[in-house]
Coordinates of C-alpha atoms in Angstrom, one line a residue:
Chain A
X1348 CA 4.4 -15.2 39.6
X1349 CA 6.2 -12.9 42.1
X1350 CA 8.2 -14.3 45.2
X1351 CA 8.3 -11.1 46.7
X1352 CA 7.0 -10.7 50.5
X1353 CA 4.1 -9.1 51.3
X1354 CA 4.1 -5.9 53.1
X1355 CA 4.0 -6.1 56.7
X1356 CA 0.9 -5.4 58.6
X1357 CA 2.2 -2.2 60.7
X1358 CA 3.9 -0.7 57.4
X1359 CA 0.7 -0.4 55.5
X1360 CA -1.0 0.9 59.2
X1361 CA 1.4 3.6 59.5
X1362 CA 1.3 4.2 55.4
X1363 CA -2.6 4.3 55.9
X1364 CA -2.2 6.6 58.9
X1365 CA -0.1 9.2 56.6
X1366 CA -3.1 8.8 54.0
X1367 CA -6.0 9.3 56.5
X1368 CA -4.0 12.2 58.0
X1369 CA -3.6 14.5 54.9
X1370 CA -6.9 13.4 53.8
X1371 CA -8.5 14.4 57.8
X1372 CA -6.6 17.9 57.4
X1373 CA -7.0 18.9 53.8
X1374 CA -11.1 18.5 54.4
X1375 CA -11.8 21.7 55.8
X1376 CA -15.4 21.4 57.0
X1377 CA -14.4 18.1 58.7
X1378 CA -11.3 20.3 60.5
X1379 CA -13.8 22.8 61.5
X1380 CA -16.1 20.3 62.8
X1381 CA -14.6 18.1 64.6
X1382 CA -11.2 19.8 65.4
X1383 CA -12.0 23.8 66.2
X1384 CA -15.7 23.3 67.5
X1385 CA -14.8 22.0 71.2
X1386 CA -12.6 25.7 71.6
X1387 CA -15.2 27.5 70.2
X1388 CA -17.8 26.1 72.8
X1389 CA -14.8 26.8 75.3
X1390 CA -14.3 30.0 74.7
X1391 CA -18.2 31.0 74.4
X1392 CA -19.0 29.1 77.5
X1393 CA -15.9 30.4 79.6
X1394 CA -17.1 34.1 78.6
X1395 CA -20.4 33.5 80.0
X1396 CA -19.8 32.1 83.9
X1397 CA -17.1 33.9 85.3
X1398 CA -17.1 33.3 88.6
X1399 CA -14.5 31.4 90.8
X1400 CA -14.4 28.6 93.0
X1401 CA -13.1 29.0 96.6
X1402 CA -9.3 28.8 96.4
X1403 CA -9.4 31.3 93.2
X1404 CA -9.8 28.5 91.0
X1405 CA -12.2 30.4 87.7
X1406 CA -14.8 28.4 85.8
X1407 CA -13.1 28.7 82.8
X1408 CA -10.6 26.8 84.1
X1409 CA -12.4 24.2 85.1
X1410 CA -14.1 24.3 81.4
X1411 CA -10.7 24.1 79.9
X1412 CA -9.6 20.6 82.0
X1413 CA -12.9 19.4 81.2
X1414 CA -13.3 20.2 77.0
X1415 CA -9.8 18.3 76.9
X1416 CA -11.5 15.4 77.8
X1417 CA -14.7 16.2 75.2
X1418 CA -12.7 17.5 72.8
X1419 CA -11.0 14.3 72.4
X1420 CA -14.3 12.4 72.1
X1421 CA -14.7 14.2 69.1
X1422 CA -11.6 13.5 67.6
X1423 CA -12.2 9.7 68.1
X1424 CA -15.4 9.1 68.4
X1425 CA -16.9 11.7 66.2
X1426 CA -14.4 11.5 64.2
X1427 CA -14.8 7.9 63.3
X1428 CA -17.8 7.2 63.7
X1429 CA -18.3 10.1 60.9
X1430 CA -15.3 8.8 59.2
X1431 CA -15.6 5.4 59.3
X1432 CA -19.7 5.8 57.4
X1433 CA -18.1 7.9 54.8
X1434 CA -15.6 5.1 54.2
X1435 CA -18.0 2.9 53.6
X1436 CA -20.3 4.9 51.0
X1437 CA -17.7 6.1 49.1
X1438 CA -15.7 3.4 48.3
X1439 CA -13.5 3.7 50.2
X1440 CA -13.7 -0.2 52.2
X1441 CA -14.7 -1.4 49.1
X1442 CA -11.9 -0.8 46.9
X1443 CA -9.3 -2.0 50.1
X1444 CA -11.4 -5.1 50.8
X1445 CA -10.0 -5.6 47.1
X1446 CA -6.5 -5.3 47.8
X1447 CA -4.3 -7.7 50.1
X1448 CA -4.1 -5.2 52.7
X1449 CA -5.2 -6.7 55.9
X1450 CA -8.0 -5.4 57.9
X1451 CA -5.7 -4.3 60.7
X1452 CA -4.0 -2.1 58.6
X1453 CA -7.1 0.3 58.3
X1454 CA -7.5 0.2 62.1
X1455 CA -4.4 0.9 62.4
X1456 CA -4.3 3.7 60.4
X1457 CA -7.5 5.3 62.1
X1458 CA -5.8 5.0 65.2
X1459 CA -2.7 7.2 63.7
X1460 CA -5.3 9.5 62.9
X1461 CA -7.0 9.8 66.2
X1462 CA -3.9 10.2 68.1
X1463 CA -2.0 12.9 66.2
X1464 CA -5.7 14.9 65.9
X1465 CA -6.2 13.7 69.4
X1466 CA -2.8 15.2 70.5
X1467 CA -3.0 18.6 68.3
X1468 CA -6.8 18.5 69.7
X1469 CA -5.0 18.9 73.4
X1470 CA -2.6 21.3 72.4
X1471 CA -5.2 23.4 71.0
X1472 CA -7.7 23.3 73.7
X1473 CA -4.6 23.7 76.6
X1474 CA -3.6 26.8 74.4
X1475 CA -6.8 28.5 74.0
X1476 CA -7.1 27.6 78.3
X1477 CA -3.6 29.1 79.1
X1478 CA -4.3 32.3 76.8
X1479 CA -7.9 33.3 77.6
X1480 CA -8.2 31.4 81.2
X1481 CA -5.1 31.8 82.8
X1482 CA -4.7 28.1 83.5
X1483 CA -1.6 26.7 84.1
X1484 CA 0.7 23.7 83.3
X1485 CA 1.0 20.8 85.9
X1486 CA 4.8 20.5 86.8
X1487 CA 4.7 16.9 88.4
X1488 CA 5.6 14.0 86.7
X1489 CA 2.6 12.0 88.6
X1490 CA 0.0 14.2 86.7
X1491 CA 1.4 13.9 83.8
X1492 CA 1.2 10.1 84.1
X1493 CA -1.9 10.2 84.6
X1494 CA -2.6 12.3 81.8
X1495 CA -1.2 9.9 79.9
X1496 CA -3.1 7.4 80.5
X1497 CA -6.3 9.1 80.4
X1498 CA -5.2 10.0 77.4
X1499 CA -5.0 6.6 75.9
X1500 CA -7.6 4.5 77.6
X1501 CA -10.2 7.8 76.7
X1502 CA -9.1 7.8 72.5
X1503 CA -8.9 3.8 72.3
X1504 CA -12.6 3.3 74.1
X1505 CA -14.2 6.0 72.3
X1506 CA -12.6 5.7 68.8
X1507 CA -13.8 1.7 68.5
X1508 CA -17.2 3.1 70.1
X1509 CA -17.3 5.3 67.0
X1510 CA -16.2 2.8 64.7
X1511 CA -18.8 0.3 66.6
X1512 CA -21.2 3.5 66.1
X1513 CA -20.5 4.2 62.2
X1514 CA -22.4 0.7 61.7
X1515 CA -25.7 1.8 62.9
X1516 CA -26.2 4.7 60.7
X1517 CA -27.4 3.7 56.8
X1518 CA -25.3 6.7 55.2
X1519 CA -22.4 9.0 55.7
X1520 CA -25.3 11.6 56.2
X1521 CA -27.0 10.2 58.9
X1522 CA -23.8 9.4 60.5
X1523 CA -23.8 13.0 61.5
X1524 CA -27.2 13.0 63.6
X1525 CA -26.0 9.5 65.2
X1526 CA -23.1 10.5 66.4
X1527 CA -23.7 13.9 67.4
X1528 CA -26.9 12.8 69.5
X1529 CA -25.4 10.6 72.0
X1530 CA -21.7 13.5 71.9
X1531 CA -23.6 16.4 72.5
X1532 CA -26.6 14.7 74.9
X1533 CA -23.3 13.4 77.2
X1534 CA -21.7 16.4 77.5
X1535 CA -24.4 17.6 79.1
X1536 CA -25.1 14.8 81.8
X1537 CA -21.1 14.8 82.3
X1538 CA -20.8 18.3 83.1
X1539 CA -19.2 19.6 80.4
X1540 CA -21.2 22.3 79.2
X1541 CA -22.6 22.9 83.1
X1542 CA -20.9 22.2 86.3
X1543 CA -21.9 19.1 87.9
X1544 CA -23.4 20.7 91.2
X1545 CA -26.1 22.0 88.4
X1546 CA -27.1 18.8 87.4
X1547 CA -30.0 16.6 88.6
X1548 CA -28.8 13.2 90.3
X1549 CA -30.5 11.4 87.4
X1550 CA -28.1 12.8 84.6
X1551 CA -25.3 12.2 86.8
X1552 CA -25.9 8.5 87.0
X1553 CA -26.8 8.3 83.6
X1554 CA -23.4 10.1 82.8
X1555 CA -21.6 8.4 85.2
X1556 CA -22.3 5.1 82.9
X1557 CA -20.3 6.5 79.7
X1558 CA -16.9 7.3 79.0
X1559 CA -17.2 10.9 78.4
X1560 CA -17.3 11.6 82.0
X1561 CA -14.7 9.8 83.2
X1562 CA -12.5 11.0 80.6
X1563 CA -13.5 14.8 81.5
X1564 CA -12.9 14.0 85.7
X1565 CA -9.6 12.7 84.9
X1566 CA -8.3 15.9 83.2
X1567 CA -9.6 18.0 85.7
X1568 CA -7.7 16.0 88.1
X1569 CA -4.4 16.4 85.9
X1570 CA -5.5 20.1 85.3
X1571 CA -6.9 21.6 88.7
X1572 CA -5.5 21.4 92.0
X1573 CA -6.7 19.2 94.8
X1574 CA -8.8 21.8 96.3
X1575 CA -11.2 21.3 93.1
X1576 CA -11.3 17.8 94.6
X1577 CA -14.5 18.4 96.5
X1578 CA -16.3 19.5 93.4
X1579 CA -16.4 16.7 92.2
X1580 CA -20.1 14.6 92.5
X1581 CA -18.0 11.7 94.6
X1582 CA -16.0 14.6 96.2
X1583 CA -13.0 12.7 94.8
X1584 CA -10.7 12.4 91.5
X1585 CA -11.8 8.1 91.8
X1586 CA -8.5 7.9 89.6
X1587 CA -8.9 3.7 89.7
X1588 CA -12.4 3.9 89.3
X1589 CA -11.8 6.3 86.1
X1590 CA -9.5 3.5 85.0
X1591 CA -11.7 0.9 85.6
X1592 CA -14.8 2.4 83.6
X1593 CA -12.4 3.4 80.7
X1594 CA -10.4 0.1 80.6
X1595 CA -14.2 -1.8 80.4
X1596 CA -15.8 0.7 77.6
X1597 CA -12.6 -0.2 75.6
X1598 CA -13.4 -4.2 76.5
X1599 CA -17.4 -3.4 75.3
X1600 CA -16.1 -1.0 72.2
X1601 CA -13.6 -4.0 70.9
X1602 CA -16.9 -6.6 71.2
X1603 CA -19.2 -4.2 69.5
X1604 CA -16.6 -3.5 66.6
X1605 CA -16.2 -6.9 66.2
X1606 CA -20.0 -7.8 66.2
X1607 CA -21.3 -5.0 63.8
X1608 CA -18.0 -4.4 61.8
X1609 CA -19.5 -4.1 57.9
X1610 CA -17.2 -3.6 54.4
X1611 CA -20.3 -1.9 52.7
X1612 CA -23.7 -0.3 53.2
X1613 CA -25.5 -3.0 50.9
X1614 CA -26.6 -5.5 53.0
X1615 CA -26.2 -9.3 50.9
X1616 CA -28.8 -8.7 47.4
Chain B
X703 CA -3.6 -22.3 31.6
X704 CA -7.2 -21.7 33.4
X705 CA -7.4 -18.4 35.3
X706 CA -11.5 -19.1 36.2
X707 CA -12.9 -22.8 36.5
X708 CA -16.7 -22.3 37.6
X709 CA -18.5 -25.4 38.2
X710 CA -22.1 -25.5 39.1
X711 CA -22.0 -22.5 41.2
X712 CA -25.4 -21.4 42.8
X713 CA -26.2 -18.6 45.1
X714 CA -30.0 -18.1 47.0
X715 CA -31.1 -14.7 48.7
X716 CA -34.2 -15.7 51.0
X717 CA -35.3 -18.5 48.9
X718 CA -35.0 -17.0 45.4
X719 CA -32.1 -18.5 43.4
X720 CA -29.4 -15.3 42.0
X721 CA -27.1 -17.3 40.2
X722 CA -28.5 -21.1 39.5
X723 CA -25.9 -23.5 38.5
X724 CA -23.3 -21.4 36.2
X725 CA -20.4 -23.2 35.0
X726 CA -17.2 -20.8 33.3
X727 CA -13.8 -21.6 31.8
X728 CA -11.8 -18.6 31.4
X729 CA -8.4 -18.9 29.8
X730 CA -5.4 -17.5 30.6
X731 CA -5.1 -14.0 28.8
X732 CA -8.2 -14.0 27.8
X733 CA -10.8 -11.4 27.7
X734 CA -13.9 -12.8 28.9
X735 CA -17.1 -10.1 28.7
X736 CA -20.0 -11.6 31.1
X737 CA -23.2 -9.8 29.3
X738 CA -27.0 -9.5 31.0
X739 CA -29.4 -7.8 32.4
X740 CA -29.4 -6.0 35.8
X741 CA -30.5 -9.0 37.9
X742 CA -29.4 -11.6 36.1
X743 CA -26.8 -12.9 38.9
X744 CA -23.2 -10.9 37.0
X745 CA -22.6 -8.9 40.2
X746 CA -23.5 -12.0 42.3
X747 CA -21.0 -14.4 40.0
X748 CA -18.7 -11.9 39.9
X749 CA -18.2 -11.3 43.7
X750 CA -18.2 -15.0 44.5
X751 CA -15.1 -15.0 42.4
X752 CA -13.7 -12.0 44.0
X753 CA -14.0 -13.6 47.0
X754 CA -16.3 -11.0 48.1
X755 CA -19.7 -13.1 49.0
X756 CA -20.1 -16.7 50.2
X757 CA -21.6 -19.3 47.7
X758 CA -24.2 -21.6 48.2
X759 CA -23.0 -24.8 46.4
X760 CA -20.5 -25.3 43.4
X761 CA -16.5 -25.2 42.9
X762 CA -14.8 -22.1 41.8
X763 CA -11.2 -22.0 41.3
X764 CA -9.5 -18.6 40.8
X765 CA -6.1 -18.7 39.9
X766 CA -5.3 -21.9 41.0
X767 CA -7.7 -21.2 44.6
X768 CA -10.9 -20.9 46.5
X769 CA -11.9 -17.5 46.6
X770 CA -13.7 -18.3 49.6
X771 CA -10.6 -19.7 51.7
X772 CA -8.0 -17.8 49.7
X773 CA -5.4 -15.4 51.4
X774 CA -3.4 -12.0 51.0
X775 CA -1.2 -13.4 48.3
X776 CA -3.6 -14.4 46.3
X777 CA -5.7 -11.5 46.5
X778 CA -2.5 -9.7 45.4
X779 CA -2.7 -11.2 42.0
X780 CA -5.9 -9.9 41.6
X781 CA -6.8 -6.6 40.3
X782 CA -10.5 -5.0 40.9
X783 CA -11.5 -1.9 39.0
X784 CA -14.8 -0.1 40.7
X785 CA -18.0 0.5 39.6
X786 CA -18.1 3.3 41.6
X787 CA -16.5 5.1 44.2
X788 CA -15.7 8.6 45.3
X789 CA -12.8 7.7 47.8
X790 CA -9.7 9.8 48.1
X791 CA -11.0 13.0 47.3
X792 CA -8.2 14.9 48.7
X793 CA -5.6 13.1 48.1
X794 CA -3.8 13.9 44.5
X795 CA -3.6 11.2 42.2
X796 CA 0.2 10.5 41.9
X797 CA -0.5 10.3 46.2
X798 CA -3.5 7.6 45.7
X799 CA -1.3 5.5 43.1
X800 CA 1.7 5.4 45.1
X801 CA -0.2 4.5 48.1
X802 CA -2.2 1.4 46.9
X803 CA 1.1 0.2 45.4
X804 CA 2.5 -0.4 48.5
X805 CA 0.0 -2.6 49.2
X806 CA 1.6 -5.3 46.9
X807 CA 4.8 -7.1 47.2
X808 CA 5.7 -6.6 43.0
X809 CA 4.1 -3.7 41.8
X810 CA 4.5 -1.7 39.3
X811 CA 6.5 2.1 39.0
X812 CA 3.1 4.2 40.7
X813 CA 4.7 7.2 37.7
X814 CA 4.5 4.4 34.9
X815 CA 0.5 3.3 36.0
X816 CA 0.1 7.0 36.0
X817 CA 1.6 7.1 32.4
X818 CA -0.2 4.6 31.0
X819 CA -3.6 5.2 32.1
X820 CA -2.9 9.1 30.5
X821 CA -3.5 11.1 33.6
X822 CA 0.2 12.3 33.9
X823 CA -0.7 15.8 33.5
X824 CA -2.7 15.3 36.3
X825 CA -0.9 13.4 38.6
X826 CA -0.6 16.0 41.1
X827 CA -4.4 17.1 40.8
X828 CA -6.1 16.4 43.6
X829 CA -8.4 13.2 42.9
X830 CA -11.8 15.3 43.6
X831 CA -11.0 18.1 40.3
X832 CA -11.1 14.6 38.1
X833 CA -13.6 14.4 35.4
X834 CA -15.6 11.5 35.7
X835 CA -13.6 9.6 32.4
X836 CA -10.5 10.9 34.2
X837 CA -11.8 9.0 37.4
X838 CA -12.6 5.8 35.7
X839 CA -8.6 5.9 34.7
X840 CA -7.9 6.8 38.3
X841 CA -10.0 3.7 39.2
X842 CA -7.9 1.5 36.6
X843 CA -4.5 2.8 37.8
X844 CA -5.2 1.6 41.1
X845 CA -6.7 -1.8 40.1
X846 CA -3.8 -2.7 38.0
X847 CA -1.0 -0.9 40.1
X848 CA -0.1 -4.5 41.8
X849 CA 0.6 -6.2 38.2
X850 CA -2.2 -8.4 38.7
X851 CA -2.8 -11.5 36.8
X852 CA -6.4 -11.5 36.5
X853 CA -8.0 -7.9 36.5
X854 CA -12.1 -7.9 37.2
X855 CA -13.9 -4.7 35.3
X856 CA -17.2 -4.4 36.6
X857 CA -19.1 -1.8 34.1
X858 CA -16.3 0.4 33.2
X859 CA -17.8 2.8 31.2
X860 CA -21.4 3.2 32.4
X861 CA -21.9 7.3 31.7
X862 CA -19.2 7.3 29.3
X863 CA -19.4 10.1 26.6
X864 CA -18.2 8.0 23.0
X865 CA -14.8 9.9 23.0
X866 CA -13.7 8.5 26.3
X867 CA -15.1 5.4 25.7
X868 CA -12.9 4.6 22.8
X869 CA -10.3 6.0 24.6
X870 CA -11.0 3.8 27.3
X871 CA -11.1 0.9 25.2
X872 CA -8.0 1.6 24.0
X873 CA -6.5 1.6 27.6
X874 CA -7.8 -2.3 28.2
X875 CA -6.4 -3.1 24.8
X876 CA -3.0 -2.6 26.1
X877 CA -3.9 -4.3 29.3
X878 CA -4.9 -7.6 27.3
X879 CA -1.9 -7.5 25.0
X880 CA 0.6 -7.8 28.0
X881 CA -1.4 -10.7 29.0
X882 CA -3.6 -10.1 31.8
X883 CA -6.8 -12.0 31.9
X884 CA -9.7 -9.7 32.1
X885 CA -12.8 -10.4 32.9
X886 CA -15.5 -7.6 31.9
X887 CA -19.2 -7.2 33.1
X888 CA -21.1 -4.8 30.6
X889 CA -24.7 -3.7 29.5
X890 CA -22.9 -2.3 26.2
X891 CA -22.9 -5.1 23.3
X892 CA -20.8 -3.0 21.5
X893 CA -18.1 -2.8 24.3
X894 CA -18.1 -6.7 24.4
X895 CA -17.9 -6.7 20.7
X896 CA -15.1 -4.4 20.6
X897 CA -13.0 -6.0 23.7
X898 CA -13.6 -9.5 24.0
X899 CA -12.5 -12.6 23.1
X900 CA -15.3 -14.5 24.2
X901 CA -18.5 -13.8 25.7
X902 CA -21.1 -15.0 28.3
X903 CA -24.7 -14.3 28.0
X904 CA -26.6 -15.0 31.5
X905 CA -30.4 -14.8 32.7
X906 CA -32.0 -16.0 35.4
X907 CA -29.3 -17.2 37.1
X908 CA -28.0 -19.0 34.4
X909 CA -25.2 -19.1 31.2
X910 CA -27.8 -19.7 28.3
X911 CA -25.2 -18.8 25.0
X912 CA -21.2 -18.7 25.2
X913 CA -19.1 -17.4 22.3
X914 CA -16.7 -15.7 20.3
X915 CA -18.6 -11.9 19.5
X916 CA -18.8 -13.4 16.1
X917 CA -20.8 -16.6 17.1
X918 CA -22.3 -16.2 19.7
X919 CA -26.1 -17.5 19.8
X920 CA -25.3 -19.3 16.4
X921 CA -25.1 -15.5 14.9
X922 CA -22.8 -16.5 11.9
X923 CA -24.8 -19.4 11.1
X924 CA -28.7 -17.8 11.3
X925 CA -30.7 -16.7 8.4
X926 CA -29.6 -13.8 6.6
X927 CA -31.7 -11.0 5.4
X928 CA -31.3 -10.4 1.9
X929 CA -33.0 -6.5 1.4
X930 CA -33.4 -4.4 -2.5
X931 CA -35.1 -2.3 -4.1
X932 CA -37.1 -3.4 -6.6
X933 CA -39.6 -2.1 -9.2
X934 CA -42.4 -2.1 -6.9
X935 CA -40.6 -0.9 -3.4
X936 CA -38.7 -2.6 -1.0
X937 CA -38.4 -6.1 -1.1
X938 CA -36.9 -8.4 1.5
X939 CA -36.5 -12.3 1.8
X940 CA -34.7 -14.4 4.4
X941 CA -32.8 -17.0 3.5
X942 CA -29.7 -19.5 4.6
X943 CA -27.7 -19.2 1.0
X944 CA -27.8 -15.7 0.3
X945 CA -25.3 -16.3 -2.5
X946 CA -27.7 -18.5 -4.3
X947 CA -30.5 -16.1 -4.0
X948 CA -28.9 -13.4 -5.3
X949 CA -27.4 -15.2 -8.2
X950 CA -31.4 -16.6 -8.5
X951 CA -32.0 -13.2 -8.7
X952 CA -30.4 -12.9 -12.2
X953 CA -28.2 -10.5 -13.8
X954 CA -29.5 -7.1 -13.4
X955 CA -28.4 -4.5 -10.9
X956 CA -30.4 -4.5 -7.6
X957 CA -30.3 -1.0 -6.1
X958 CA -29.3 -0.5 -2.0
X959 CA -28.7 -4.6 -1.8
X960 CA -27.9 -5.3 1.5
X961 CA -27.1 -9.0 3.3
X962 CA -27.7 -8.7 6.9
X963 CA -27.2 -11.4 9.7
X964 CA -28.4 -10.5 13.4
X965 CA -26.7 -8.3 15.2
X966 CA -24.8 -9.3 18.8
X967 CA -27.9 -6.6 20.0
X968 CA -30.8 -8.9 18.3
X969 CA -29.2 -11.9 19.7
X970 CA -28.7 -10.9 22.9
X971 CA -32.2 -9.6 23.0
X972 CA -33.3 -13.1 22.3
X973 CA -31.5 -14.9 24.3
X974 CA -32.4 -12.9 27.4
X975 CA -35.8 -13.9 26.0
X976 CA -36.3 -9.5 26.1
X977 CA -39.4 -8.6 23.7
X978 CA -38.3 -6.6 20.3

């Protein structure tokens, strides 16, 4: 019999996070994938339209503030909702729903994961923006605040989406396609891939419902000056409404996680 | 000490009855080898005592609690050693050791698990070059890298080439002797032969011989098979005092004699009520 105490909770998160993080960025394909992909549509699609905006503002620009907000989809959403199936047909769940670690701990590992790729995700995406687009850091502290919390209401809603997501697919495999259909199918209606005066109301409307575009207004309005304002489908950076959506699709993400969380593929036989 | 105290346990999926009343008593550092058939209700029984499903009806008491209601600390007694998993491909395996370790509040040196298990030399290979022998050790590192008291082997060497599997034998040996209780599920009658202390036969939901290896089914006690070869060919006779038959048989040599009793196989075969 042992009287030691138990490892606390955020320990074994932050242990897990370590784990999940050398495991995320030794598996090249899965870098590639998830990490790389959003620049490579950035550069491709910012060498295609180069015309500007009035005020001198180029569409490249605008590309880059937008693919911060997609490319961090990917590294939550995608990235667990991918992640998380692969957990649970490899063993992964399984042989930790046979340890005393507590549940938490793996959440709270996935969400050291998501932020650091999240982060380096940014980095990348502003790099390859400032490089090949000539776009420019904001200086105020106001946008940068609201970076911030763009930031963080846009990883936590879509990383328990993805986990919420993971649930639905019946293998690692099809993980892929269930992911990638509703990622790729709201980039388009969000006006990622084209600029929203492009768009049919419809697909705005539809957009306007997920998180994706919410997340992708918000950097635009950290990225671009006000100007770009008007280009917007409300004409407007709707900062509190941006909030609001993003604060509820974490509320509906926590629910669903909660609802269709599963240890293993096998259902009870 | 009891490690497992099973009463009556039962388990239904949609109407059809898994595991149907099974009572256990597993001792404290004993090595208890459940045997049957795919189906029979081992993986069913086995997870119920894990803690892992919910049970119908019945009392199960696992290290003095309900697996059902039991916590963290419990759960860090236990060890579990996988079937089958593919998990932690890219971490190495001195990385995968040392993490699961500090999941438990005692347990052992990650470098000594390592040792003992024989993968030192690879301990800083990455888990995916592993062999799948190599794996299976992997597999028991991390299962026993809390010092459990009570470690649950579920198949352990399904795929097994006979090498490793002596080898892997040898590893649980040294498990047992510092007095963990294991409980084993196998197909392999001669891995329960070889391992256990006592044994569990179950079909249909149900524990119908228990036993030493030796014993089990009545084994020691059945007919024997006294086989020769006489003048005219083989001849073979069953009886209960082969002794006396032999002496009966009087005082000339009797070429390729051999006194046979039923194998563990032949009496497992018919007690899963399996046609021969």
């Amino acid at each position: 019999m042992t009287t030691a105490a138990l490892p606390s909770t955020a320990g074994l998160g932050l242990s897990r996070g370590v784990a999940e993080l050398k495991q995320f960025f030794r598996q090249k394909d899965h870098v590639i994938f998830t990490f790389t992909f959003p620049a490579f549509i950035l550069v491709l699609l910012g060498s295609i339209f180069d015309d500007a905006y009035p005020g001198g503002v180029t569409v490249g620009q605008v590309f880059a503030a937008s693919m911060v907000g997609a490319g961090i989809v990917a590294t939550s959403f995608l990235n667990l909702g991918i992640g998380v199936a692969l957990d649970r047909e490899d063993g992964t769940l399984k042989r930790l729903r046979g340890t005393p670690m507590p549940a938490a701990a793996y959440f709270l590992g996935k969400v050291v994961l998501v932020a650091v790729a999240s982060l380096a995700e940014v980095v990348l995406l502003l790099a390859v923006g400032m490089v090949v687009f000539d776009v420019t850091l904001p200086t105020e502290a106001a946008r940068w605040f609201t970076f911030a919390w763009v930031f963080v209401l846009s990883i936590i809603s879509c990383s328990l989406l993805g986990i919420a997501i993971s649930s639905f697919a019946k293998s690692a495999q099809s993980a892929a396609a269930v992911t990638n259909l509703p990622y790729v199918g709201l980039q388009f209606m969000s006006g990622i891939y084209i600029p929203i005066s492009e768009l049919p109301d419809w697909m705005l409307t539809v957009g306007a419902v997920f998180p994706v575009k919410w997340a992708a207004q918000g950097f635009r309005s950290v990225f671009l000056p006000d100007s770009m304002m008007v280009q917007e489908a409300a004409g407007s950076w709707e900062l509190g409404k941006t909030a609001l959506v993003l604060g509820g699709w974490c509320a509906i993400g926590l629910v669903l996680c909660l609802l269709t969380f599963r240890w293993t593929n096998r259902r009870a036989g | 000490m009891t490690a497992i105290q099973v009463r009556g346990l039962r388990k239904s999926y949609r109407g059809h009855a898994a595991v149907d009343g099974v009572d256990l008593d597993i001792r404290q550092g004993e090595v208890f080898a459940l045997l049957g058939p795919n189906g029979a209700g081992k993986t069913t029984t086995v997870e119920i005592l894990e803690g892992h499903r919910k049970r119908d009806a019945g009392d199960v008491d696992v290290l003095g609690a309900d697996p059902a209601t039991a916590g963290r600390a419990w759960r860090a007694r236990l060890g579990i050693v996988l079937q089958t998993a593919n998990d932690a491909a890219e971490l190495t395996v001195r990385e995968s050791v040392r993490h699961y370790a500090a999941y438990y509040p005692n347990p052992a040196g990650p470098d000594d698990v390592i040792e003992q298990v024989g993968l030192t030399a690879k301990a800083d290979a990455r888990v995916k070059s592993l062999s799948g022998g190599q794996r299976r050790r992997l597999d028991v590192a991390l299962g026993v890298v809390g010092r459990p008291e009570l470690v649950f082997l579920d198949e352990p060497t399904t795929g097994f080439d006979p090498e490793a599997r002596r080898q892997f034998w040898e590893l649980i040996r040294n498990l047992a002797t510092s007095g963990t209780t294991i409980l084993l599920t196998t197909h392999y009658l001669d891995e329960a032969e070889a391992l256990a202390d006592r044994v569990a036969v179950i079909a249909g939901g149900r524990i119908v011989a228990e036993g030493t290896p030796a014993t089990l089914g009545g084994r020691s006690t059945a007919k024997a098979t006294v086989s020769w070869l006489g003048p005219g060919g083989r001849e073979t006779r069953t009886t209960d005092t082969p002794a006396a038959l032999i002496r009966e048989l009087g005082d000339h040599e009797l070429p390729e004699l051999t006194v046979t009793r039923p194998s563990l196989e032949d009496t497992y075969l018919s007690l899963i009520g399996a046609p021969r």
